[in-house]
PDB file of C-alpha atoms and ligand atoms in Angstrom:
ATOM      1  CA  MET A   1      -9.458   1.311  13.618  1.00 95.00           C
ATOM      2  CA  LEU A   2      -9.051   4.051  10.773  1.00 98.00           C
ATOM      3  CA  GLU A   3      -8.636   7.434  11.127  1.00 98.00           C
ATOM      4  CA  VAL A   4      -7.742  10.087   8.573  1.00 98.00           C
ATOM      5  CA  GLU A   5      -6.617  14.057   9.690  1.00 98.00           C
ATOM      6  CA  ALA A   6      -6.969  16.848   7.435  1.00 98.00           C
ATOM      7  CA  LEU A   7      -6.072  14.525   4.390  1.00 98.00           C
ATOM      8  CA  SER A   8      -5.282  16.457   1.176  1.00 98.00           C
ATOM      9  CA  ALA A   9      -4.620  14.784  -2.528  1.00 97.00           C
ATOM     10  CA  GLY A  10      -4.799  15.789  -5.870  1.00 97.00           C
ATOM     11  CA  TYR A  11      -3.414  14.836  -9.425  1.00 97.00           C
ATOM     12  CA  GLY A  12      -0.470  16.991 -10.561  1.00 92.00           C
ATOM     13  CA  HIS A  13      -1.476  20.375  -9.674  1.00 92.00           C
ATOM     14  CA  VAL A  14      -4.970  19.971  -9.176  1.00 96.00           C
ATOM     15  CA  ALA A  15      -6.261  19.637  -5.517  1.00 97.00           C
ATOM     16  CA  VAL A  16      -8.987  17.167  -5.280  1.00 98.00           C
ATOM     17  CA  LEU A  17      -9.380  16.429  -1.374  1.00 98.00           C
ATOM     18  CA  HIS A  18      -9.202  19.418   0.999  1.00 98.00           C
ATOM     19  CA  ARG A  19      -8.147  18.345   4.728  1.00 98.00           C
ATOM     20  CA  ILE A  20     -10.723  15.237   4.812  1.00 98.00           C
ATOM     21  CA  SER A  21     -11.013  13.863   8.045  1.00 98.00           C
ATOM     22  CA  LEU A  22     -13.237  10.893   8.903  1.00 98.00           C
ATOM     23  CA  ARG A  23     -12.932   8.035  11.430  1.00 98.00           C
ATOM     24  CA  VAL A  24     -13.623   4.074  11.048  1.00 98.00           C
ATOM     25  CA  GLU A  25     -13.779   2.605  14.673  1.00 97.00           C
ATOM     26  CA  GLN A  26     -13.217  -0.913  14.911  1.00 97.00           C
ATOM     27  CA  GLY A  27     -16.042  -3.158  13.883  1.00 97.00           C
ATOM     28  CA  GLN A  28     -17.587  -0.402  12.692  1.00 98.00           C
ATOM     29  CA  SER A  29     -19.694  -0.236   9.087  1.00 98.00           C
ATOM     30  CA  VAL A  30     -18.974   3.493   7.608  1.00 98.00           C
ATOM     31  CA  CYS A  31     -20.334   4.857   4.183  1.00 98.00           C
ATOM     32  CA  LEU A  32     -18.917   7.804   2.340  1.00 98.00           C
ATOM     33  CA  ILE A  33     -21.120   8.699   0.083  1.00 96.00           C
ATOM     34  CA  GLY A  34     -21.197  11.794  -2.560  1.00 95.00           C
ATOM     35  CA  ALA A  35     -22.061  12.697  -6.363  1.00 93.00           C
ATOM     36  CA  ASN A  36     -19.997  11.510  -9.394  1.00 94.00           C
ATOM     37  CA  GLY A  37     -16.652  13.283  -9.146  1.00 95.00           C
ATOM     38  CA  ALA A  38     -16.914  14.255  -5.087  1.00 96.00           C
ATOM     39  CA  GLY A  39     -13.683  12.483  -4.668  1.00 97.00           C
ATOM     40  CA  LYS A  40     -14.590   9.183  -3.021  1.00 98.00           C
ATOM     41  CA  THR A  41     -12.296   7.237  -5.446  1.00 98.00           C
ATOM     42  CA  THR A  42      -9.241   9.503  -4.375  1.00 98.00           C
ATOM     43  CA  LEU A  43      -9.836   9.054  -1.167  1.00 98.00           C
ATOM     44  CA  LEU A  44     -10.155   5.281  -1.154  1.00 98.00           C
ATOM     45  CA  ARG A  45      -6.880   5.216  -3.532  1.00 97.00           C
ATOM     46  CA  CYS A  46      -4.742   7.410  -0.592  1.00 97.00           C
ATOM     47  CA  ILE A  47      -6.157   4.752   2.019  1.00 97.00           C
ATOM     48  CA  ALA A  48      -5.276   1.877  -0.255  1.00 96.00           C
ATOM     49  CA  GLY A  49      -1.932   3.619  -0.763  1.00 95.00           C
ATOM     50  CA  LEU A  50      -2.533   3.711  -4.449  1.00 95.00           C
ATOM     51  CA  LEU A  51      -2.171   7.682  -4.052  1.00 95.00           C
ATOM     52  CA  ARG A  52      -0.063   9.887  -2.238  1.00 95.00           C
ATOM     53  CA  PRO A  53      -1.546  12.300  -0.390  1.00 96.00           C
ATOM     54  CA  SER A  54      -0.287  15.725  -0.535  1.00 96.00           C
ATOM     55  CA  GLY A  55      -0.859  16.476   3.292  1.00 96.00           C
ATOM     56  CA  GLY A  56      -2.502  15.191   6.531  1.00 97.00           C
ATOM     57  CA  ARG A  57      -2.287  11.199   8.217  1.00 97.00           C
ATOM     58  CA  ILE A  58      -3.956   8.212   7.654  1.00 97.00           C
ATOM     59  CA  LEU A  59      -3.580   6.187  10.909  1.00 97.00           C
ATOM     60  CA  VAL A  60      -4.743   2.560  10.954  1.00 95.00           C
ATOM     61  CA  GLU A  61      -4.632   0.932  14.370  1.00 93.00           C
ATOM     62  CA  GLY A  62      -2.452   4.004  15.329  1.00 92.00           C
ATOM     63  CA  ASN A  63       0.334   3.648  12.754  1.00 92.00           C
ATOM     64  CA  ASP A  64       0.578   6.605  10.039  1.00 94.00           C
ATOM     65  CA  ILE A  65       0.647   4.557   6.984  1.00 93.00           C
ATOM     66  CA  ALA A  66       0.430   7.718   4.431  1.00 92.00           C
ATOM     67  CA  GLY A  67       3.395   7.277   3.171  1.00 87.00           C
ATOM     68  CA  ARG A  68       4.122   3.934   2.844  1.00 89.00           C
ATOM     69  CA  PRO A  69       3.289   2.239  -0.257  1.00 87.00           C
ATOM     70  CA  ALA A  70       0.464   0.123  -1.070  1.00 87.00           C
ATOM     71  CA  SER A  71       2.443  -3.119  -0.482  1.00 85.00           C
ATOM     72  CA  THR A  72       2.393  -2.460   3.051  1.00 87.00           C
ATOM     73  CA  ARG A  73      -1.141  -2.242   3.631  1.00 90.00           C
ATOM     74  CA  LEU A  74      -1.553  -6.031   3.460  1.00 88.00           C
ATOM     75  CA  ASP A  75       0.506  -5.745   6.802  1.00 88.00           C
ATOM     76  CA  PHE A  76      -1.877  -3.397   8.410  1.00 93.00           C
ATOM     77  CA  GLY A  77      -4.984  -5.707   6.962  1.00 94.00           C
ATOM     78  CA  VAL A  78      -6.527  -2.940   4.562  1.00 96.00           C
ATOM     79  CA  THR A  79      -7.480  -4.391   1.387  1.00 96.00           C
ATOM     80  CA  LEU A  80      -9.044  -2.152  -1.445  1.00 96.00           C
ATOM     81  CA  VAL A  81     -12.292  -3.716  -3.566  1.00 97.00           C
ATOM     82  CA  PRO A  82     -11.554  -1.163  -6.216  1.00 96.00           C
ATOM     83  CA  GLU A  83     -14.265   0.570  -8.466  1.00 96.00           C
ATOM     84  CA  GLY A  84     -15.127  -1.325 -11.745  1.00 92.00           C
ATOM     85  CA  ARG A  85     -14.262  -4.731  -9.757  1.00 93.00           C
ATOM     86  CA  ARG A  86     -11.137  -4.800 -12.070  1.00 95.00           C
ATOM     87  CA  VAL A  87     -10.907  -8.743 -12.183  1.00 95.00           C
ATOM     88  CA  PHE A  88      -8.393 -10.195 -13.876  1.00 96.00           C
ATOM     89  CA  ALA A  89     -10.717 -11.152 -17.007  1.00 95.00           C
ATOM     90  CA  PRO A  90      -8.227 -13.899 -18.977  1.00 96.00           C
ATOM     91  CA  MET A  91      -7.742 -15.326 -15.428  1.00 96.00           C
ATOM     92  CA  THR A  92      -9.819 -18.256 -13.872  1.00 97.00           C
ATOM     93  CA  VAL A  93     -12.013 -17.405 -10.888  1.00 98.00           C
ATOM     94  CA  ARG A  94      -9.934 -19.329  -8.851  1.00 96.00           C
ATOM     95  CA  GLU A  95      -6.865 -17.891 -10.176  1.00 95.00           C
ATOM     96  CA  ASN A  96      -8.421 -14.591  -9.436  1.00 97.00           C
ATOM     97  CA  LEU A  97      -8.911 -15.482  -5.624  1.00 96.00           C
ATOM     98  CA  GLU A  98      -5.145 -16.964  -5.420  1.00 93.00           C
ATOM     99  CA  MET A  99      -4.417 -13.486  -6.335  1.00 92.00           C
ATOM    100  CA  GLY A 100      -5.844 -11.646  -3.611  1.00 90.00           C
ATOM    101  CA  ALA A 101      -3.608 -14.438  -1.418  1.00 88.00           C
ATOM    102  CA  PHE A 102      -0.782 -13.304  -2.933  1.00 81.00           C
ATOM    103  CA  ARG A 103       1.242 -12.488  -0.112  1.00 79.00           C
ATOM    104  CA  ARG A 104       0.326 -15.552   1.691  1.00 79.00           C
ATOM    105  CA  LEU A 105       0.982 -17.861  -1.085  1.00 76.00           C
ATOM    106  CA  TRP A 106       4.802 -16.903  -1.719  1.00 76.00           C
ATOM    107  CA  PRO A 107       7.648 -16.895  -0.368  1.00 76.00           C
ATOM    108  CA  ARG A 108       5.980 -19.349   2.359  1.00 79.00           C
ATOM    109  CA  ARG A 109       2.466 -20.929   1.968  1.00 80.00           C
ATOM    110  CA  ASP A 110      -0.236 -20.146   4.404  1.00 81.00           C
ATOM    111  CA  ARG A 111      -1.806 -23.399   4.810  1.00 83.00           C
ATOM    112  CA  GLN A 112      -5.062 -21.649   5.932  1.00 88.00           C
ATOM    113  CA  VAL A 113      -5.387 -20.468   2.232  1.00 88.00           C
ATOM    114  CA  GLY A 114      -7.315 -23.347   0.776  1.00 90.00           C
ATOM    115  CA  ALA A 115     -10.055 -23.166   4.032  1.00 92.00           C
ATOM    116  CA  ASP A 116      -9.987 -19.263   3.032  1.00 94.00           C
ATOM    117  CA  MET A 117     -11.169 -20.309  -0.458  1.00 95.00           C
ATOM    118  CA  ASP A 118     -13.405 -22.738   0.622  1.00 96.00           C
ATOM    119  CA  ALA A 119     -15.149 -19.980   2.989  1.00 96.00           C
ATOM    120  CA  VAL A 120     -15.543 -17.729  -0.460  1.00 97.00           C
ATOM    121  CA  PHE A 121     -17.152 -20.417  -2.278  1.00 97.00           C
ATOM    122  CA  ASP A 122     -19.577 -20.764   0.767  1.00 96.00           C
ATOM    123  CA  MET A 123     -20.394 -17.320   0.824  1.00 95.00           C
ATOM    124  CA  PHE A 124     -20.606 -17.131  -3.024  1.00 96.00           C
ATOM    125  CA  PRO A 125     -21.870 -20.434  -4.804  1.00 96.00           C
ATOM    126  CA  ARG A 126     -22.019 -19.345  -8.004  1.00 96.00           C
ATOM    127  CA  LEU A 127     -18.297 -18.816  -8.245  1.00 97.00           C
ATOM    128  CA  GLY A 128     -17.325 -22.424  -6.639  1.00 97.00           C
ATOM    129  CA  GLU A 129     -19.067 -23.453  -9.854  1.00 97.00           C
ATOM    130  CA  ARG A 130     -17.637 -21.306 -12.192  1.00 97.00           C
ATOM    131  CA  GLN A 131     -14.114 -21.512 -10.415  1.00 96.00           C
ATOM    132  CA  GLY A 132     -12.268 -22.985 -13.689  1.00 97.00           C
ATOM    133  CA  GLN A 133     -13.788 -20.158 -16.047  1.00 97.00           C
ATOM    134  CA  PRO A 134     -12.235 -17.278 -17.002  1.00 98.00           C
ATOM    135  CA  ALA A 135     -13.620 -14.372 -14.671  1.00 97.00           C
ATOM    136  CA  GLY A 136     -13.951 -12.223 -18.165  1.00 97.00           C
ATOM    137  CA  LEU A 137     -17.179 -14.573 -18.649  1.00 96.00           C
ATOM    138  CA  LEU A 138     -19.096 -13.801 -15.233  1.00 97.00           C
ATOM    139  CA  SER A 139     -21.713 -11.109 -15.062  1.00 96.00           C
ATOM    140  CA  GLY A 140     -21.528  -8.056 -13.812  1.00 95.00           C
ATOM    141  CA  GLY A 141     -22.716  -8.795 -10.048  1.00 96.00           C
ATOM    142  CA  GLU A 142     -20.762 -12.043 -10.098  1.00 97.00           C
ATOM    143  CA  GLN A 143     -17.261 -10.081 -11.016  1.00 97.00           C
ATOM    144  CA  GLN A 144     -18.810  -7.674  -7.905  1.00 97.00           C
ATOM    145  CA  MET A 145     -18.908 -11.080  -5.843  1.00 97.00           C
ATOM    146  CA  LEU A 146     -15.256 -12.245  -7.157  1.00 98.00           C
ATOM    147  CA  ALA A 147     -13.517  -8.579  -6.443  1.00 98.00           C
ATOM    148  CA  ILE A 148     -15.020  -9.363  -2.620  1.00 98.00           C
ATOM    149  CA  GLY A 149     -14.159 -12.840  -2.322  1.00 98.00           C
ATOM    150  CA  ARG A 150     -10.514 -11.485  -3.755  1.00 97.00           C
ATOM    151  CA  ALA A 151      -9.719  -9.243  -0.822  1.00 97.00           C
ATOM    152  CA  LEU A 152     -11.052 -11.927   1.471  1.00 97.00           C
ATOM    153  CA  MET A 153      -8.281 -14.151   0.414  1.00 96.00           C
ATOM    154  CA  SER A 154      -5.797 -11.255   2.142  1.00 94.00           C
ATOM    155  CA  ARG A 155      -7.699 -11.677   5.462  1.00 95.00           C
ATOM    156  CA  PRO A 156      -8.774  -7.955   5.543  1.00 96.00           C
ATOM    157  CA  ARG A 157      -9.692  -6.114   9.153  1.00 97.00           C
ATOM    158  CA  LEU A 158     -10.724  -3.318   7.214  1.00 97.00           C
ATOM    159  CA  LEU A 159     -12.210  -3.530   3.897  1.00 98.00           C
ATOM    160  CA  LEU A 160     -12.442  -0.534   1.609  1.00 98.00           C
ATOM    161  CA  LEU A 161     -15.195  -1.037  -1.246  1.00 98.00           C
ATOM    162  CA  ASP A 162     -15.742   1.313  -3.748  1.00 98.00           C
ATOM    163  CA  GLU A 163     -18.846   1.892  -5.534  1.00 97.00           C
ATOM    164  CA  PRO A 164     -19.999  -2.089  -5.345  1.00 97.00           C
ATOM    165  CA  SER A 165     -23.275  -1.269  -6.390  1.00 95.00           C
ATOM    166  CA  MET A 166     -22.395   0.595  -9.854  1.00 94.00           C
ATOM    167  CA  GLY A 167     -24.117  -0.730 -12.933  1.00 93.00           C
ATOM    168  CA  LEU A 168     -25.684  -3.891 -11.402  1.00 95.00           C
ATOM    169  CA  ALA A 169     -29.594  -4.787 -11.520  1.00 94.00           C
ATOM    170  CA  PRO A 170     -31.403  -3.463  -7.871  1.00 94.00           C
ATOM    171  CA  ARG A 171     -31.519  -7.268  -7.017  1.00 94.00           C
ATOM    172  CA  VAL A 172     -27.896  -7.973  -7.312  1.00 95.00           C
ATOM    173  CA  VAL A 173     -27.098  -4.736  -5.424  1.00 96.00           C
ATOM    174  CA  GLN A 174     -29.699  -6.052  -2.875  1.00 95.00           C
ATOM    175  CA  ASP A 175     -27.275  -9.164  -2.167  1.00 94.00           C
ATOM    176  CA  ILE A 176     -23.894  -7.667  -2.314  1.00 96.00           C
ATOM    177  CA  PHE A 177     -25.164  -5.209   0.131  1.00 97.00           C
ATOM    178  CA  ALA A 178     -26.304  -8.175   2.313  1.00 96.00           C
ATOM    179  CA  THR A 179     -22.682  -9.454   2.157  1.00 96.00           C
ATOM    180  CA  ILE A 180     -21.009  -6.306   2.943  1.00 97.00           C
ATOM    181  CA  ARG A 181     -23.618  -6.563   5.962  1.00 97.00           C
ATOM    182  CA  LYS A 182     -22.516  -9.946   6.900  1.00 96.00           C
ATOM    183  CA  LEU A 183     -18.852  -9.283   6.474  1.00 97.00           C
ATOM    184  CA  ASN A 184     -19.320  -6.459   8.731  1.00 98.00           C
ATOM    185  CA  GLN A 185     -21.205  -8.901  11.489  1.00 97.00           C
ATOM    186  CA  GLN A 186     -18.155 -11.375  11.402  1.00 96.00           C
ATOM    187  CA  GLY A 187     -15.733  -8.300  12.709  1.00 97.00           C
ATOM    188  CA  ILE A 188     -14.270  -6.933   9.794  1.00 98.00           C
ATOM    189  CA  SER A 189     -14.568  -2.614   9.660  1.00 98.00           C
ATOM    190  CA  ILE A 190     -15.629  -1.697   6.214  1.00 98.00           C
ATOM    191  CA  LEU A 191     -15.514   2.006   4.841  1.00 98.00           C
ATOM    192  CA  LEU A 192     -18.042   1.937   1.641  1.00 98.00           C
ATOM    193  CA  GLY A 193     -18.045   4.753  -1.071  1.00 98.00           C
ATOM    194  CA  GLU A 194     -20.961   4.961  -3.051  1.00 97.00           C
ATOM    195  CA  GLN A 195     -23.093   7.005  -5.230  1.00 94.00           C
ATOM    196  CA  ASN A 196     -26.023   4.766  -3.909  1.00 93.00           C
ATOM    197  CA  ALA A 197     -26.858   6.694  -0.800  1.00 93.00           C
ATOM    198  CA  ASN A 198     -30.234   5.031  -0.015  1.00 92.00           C
ATOM    199  CA  MET A 199     -28.437   1.485  -0.171  1.00 93.00           C
ATOM    200  CA  ALA A 200     -25.225   2.810   1.754  1.00 95.00           C
ATOM    201  CA  LEU A 201     -27.104   4.373   4.282  1.00 95.00           C
ATOM    202  CA  GLN A 202     -29.336   1.361   4.845  1.00 93.00           C
ATOM    203  CA  SER A 203     -26.148  -0.808   5.281  1.00 94.00           C
ATOM    204  CA  ALA A 204     -23.633   1.255   7.517  1.00 97.00           C
ATOM    205  CA  ALA A 205     -23.973   2.761  11.312  1.00 96.00           C
ATOM    206  CA  ARG A 206     -22.327   5.983  10.286  1.00 97.00           C
ATOM    207  CA  GLY A 207     -21.845   7.953   7.373  1.00 97.00           C
ATOM    208  CA  TYR A 208     -19.898  10.856   5.684  1.00 97.00           C
ATOM    209  CA  VAL A 209     -21.379  12.941   2.863  1.00 96.00           C
ATOM    210  CA  ILE A 210     -18.287  14.400   0.335  1.00 96.00           C
ATOM    211  CA  ALA A 211     -19.158  17.142  -2.209  1.00 95.00           C
ATOM    212  CA  GLU A 212     -16.453  18.416  -3.908  1.00 96.00           C
ATOM    213  CA  GLY A 213     -13.520  17.124  -1.751  1.00 97.00           C
ATOM    214  CA  GLU A 214     -14.814  17.975   1.447  1.00 97.00           C
ATOM    215  CA  ILE A 215     -16.741  16.380   4.054  1.00 97.00           C
ATOM    216  CA  VAL A 216     -20.130  18.509   4.495  1.00 95.00           C
ATOM    217  CA  ARG A 217     -21.912  16.097   6.871  1.00 95.00           C
ATOM    218  CA  GLU A 218     -21.171  13.040   9.203  1.00 97.00           C
ATOM    219  CA  ALA A 219     -23.705  11.392  11.410  1.00 96.00           C
ATOM    220  CA  GLU A 220     -25.222   8.350  12.062  1.00 97.00           C
ATOM    221  CA  SER A 221     -26.643   7.074   9.022  1.00 96.00           C
ATOM    222  CA  THR A 222     -30.714   7.218  10.728  1.00 95.00           C
ATOM    223  CA  MET A 223     -29.646  11.012  11.597  1.00 95.00           C
ATOM    224  CA  LEU A 224     -28.255  11.624   7.719  1.00 95.00           C
ATOM    225  CA  ALA A 225     -31.265   9.845   6.204  1.00 93.00           C
ATOM    226  CA  ARG A 226     -33.490  12.608   7.949  1.00 92.00           C
ATOM    227  CA  ASP A 227     -31.692  15.502   6.562  1.00 91.00           C
ATOM    228  CA  PRO A 228     -33.576  17.477   4.489  1.00 89.00           C
ATOM    229  CA  ILE A 229     -29.601  18.199   2.417  1.00 88.00           C
ATOM    230  CA  VAL A 230     -29.425  14.838   2.058  1.00 87.00           C
ATOM    231  CA  ARG A 231     -32.787  13.777   1.293  1.00 89.00           C
ATOM    232  CA  THR A 232     -32.721  16.586  -1.660  1.00 88.00           C
ATOM    233  CA  ALA A 233     -29.524  16.283  -3.119  1.00 86.00           C
ATOM    234  CA  TYR A 234     -28.750  12.179  -2.339  1.00 84.00           C
ATOM    235  CA  LEU A 235     -31.888  10.477  -1.907  1.00 81.00           C
ATOM    236  CA  GLY A 236     -33.788  12.456  -4.584  1.00 77.00           C
ATOM    237  CA  LEU A 237     -37.032  12.764  -2.292  1.00 69.00           C
TER     238      LEU A 237
HETATM  239  N1  ADP B   1      -6.632   9.999 -12.754  1.00 60.94           N
HETATM  240  C1  ADP B   1      -6.984  11.323 -12.568  1.00 60.94           C
HETATM  241  N2  ADP B   1      -6.504  12.814 -12.989  1.00 60.94           N
HETATM  242  C2  ADP B   1      -7.169  13.820 -12.735  1.00 60.94           C
HETATM  243  N3  ADP B   1      -8.132  14.257 -12.113  1.00 60.94           N
HETATM  244  C3  ADP B   1      -8.567  12.890 -11.700  1.00 60.94           C
HETATM  245  C4  ADP B   1      -7.825  11.749 -11.947  1.00 60.94           C
HETATM  246  N4  ADP B   1      -9.190  10.876 -11.364  1.00 60.94           N
HETATM  247  C5  ADP B   1     -10.086  11.659 -10.938  1.00 60.94           C
HETATM  248  N5  ADP B   1      -9.729  13.280 -11.157  1.00 60.94           N
HETATM  249  C6  ADP B   1     -10.709  14.247 -10.762  1.00 60.94           C
HETATM  250  O1  ADP B   1     -10.742  14.071  -9.193  1.00 60.94           O
HETATM  251  C7  ADP B   1     -12.149  14.510  -8.823  1.00 60.94           C
HETATM  252  C8  ADP B   1     -12.508  13.599  -8.062  1.00 60.94           C
HETATM  253  O2  ADP B   1     -12.707  12.352  -8.955  1.00 60.94           O
HETATM  254  P1  ADP B   1     -12.974  11.093  -7.920  1.00 60.94           P
HETATM  255  O3  ADP B   1     -12.398  10.570  -6.759  1.00 60.94           O
HETATM  256  O4  ADP B   1     -12.792   9.994  -8.681  1.00 60.94           O
HETATM  257  O5  ADP B   1     -14.505  11.125  -7.650  1.00 60.94           O
HETATM  258  P2  ADP B   1     -15.893   9.873  -6.733  1.00 60.94           P
HETATM  259  O6  ADP B   1     -15.030   8.399  -6.912  1.00 60.94           O
HETATM  260  O7  ADP B   1     -16.587  10.322  -5.999  1.00 60.94           O
HETATM  261  O8  ADP B   1     -16.685   9.607  -8.311  1.00 60.94           O
HETATM  262  C9  ADP B   1     -13.051  14.836 -10.302  1.00 60.94           C
HETATM  263  O9  ADP B   1     -12.814  16.214 -10.298  1.00 60.94           O
HETATM  264  C10 ADP B   1     -12.228  13.713 -11.051  1.00 60.94           C
HETATM  265  O10 ADP B   1     -12.113  14.282 -12.288  1.00 60.94           O
HETATM  266 MG1   MG B   2     -15.596   6.820  -7.889  1.00 60.94          MG
END
């Protein structure tokens, strides 16, 4: 599904990612764990086309997308749920979901959009109840659900999630991760950037550890959770 090969990126003259390589197989759920500032967001932004890498390749189903603009990601089924949710606060819940389906509404209306919105409301009943309200009035957990719902409206085959648990209460975090597992069971491939290593390793089949812009570990999640370095540095054990 996704192959990242020797990817380097940074901001101006500051190099942040150093020859990162990573894979997500079709239908797989993979997590990327690392401390604050390790480079998770930078990597996800490169894959989502929001930041141009300085070197390396990003292959999606065999196509190198590294140099192509963000708008083309939809053609490859790649959608990012950004860090901090980034919902459109003054717009209603429904309008936010429509924004996620923008390319399917214009220039020609895809008739499945309505059914997909109903599916989002089935998955997140709270969003259905509040569909006419401004997104800025939702709780943090509801905004995260909306950010995920908005991403689903583009019908992704690979969903990139950047710190979905950030700032949420433990019970809400459980709900969000249950949703991510459900989406993976529906066949969507997942790449999840998280500081919450405990939840991420429970939810994903495979994991990578990123530190200072380099991949320092990669293994099945169950193996990573037993790794002494991971246990002390990331799981606080
Ligand atoms: N817009 C930016 N301009 C300059 N440096 C940045 C920018 N965004 C992030 N960085 C730097 O890049 C490094 C990696 O950050 P980031 O990818 O956000 O890490 P993470 O998501 O793992 O917390 C950090 O040192 C951070 O300070
Ligand atoms: Mg980040």
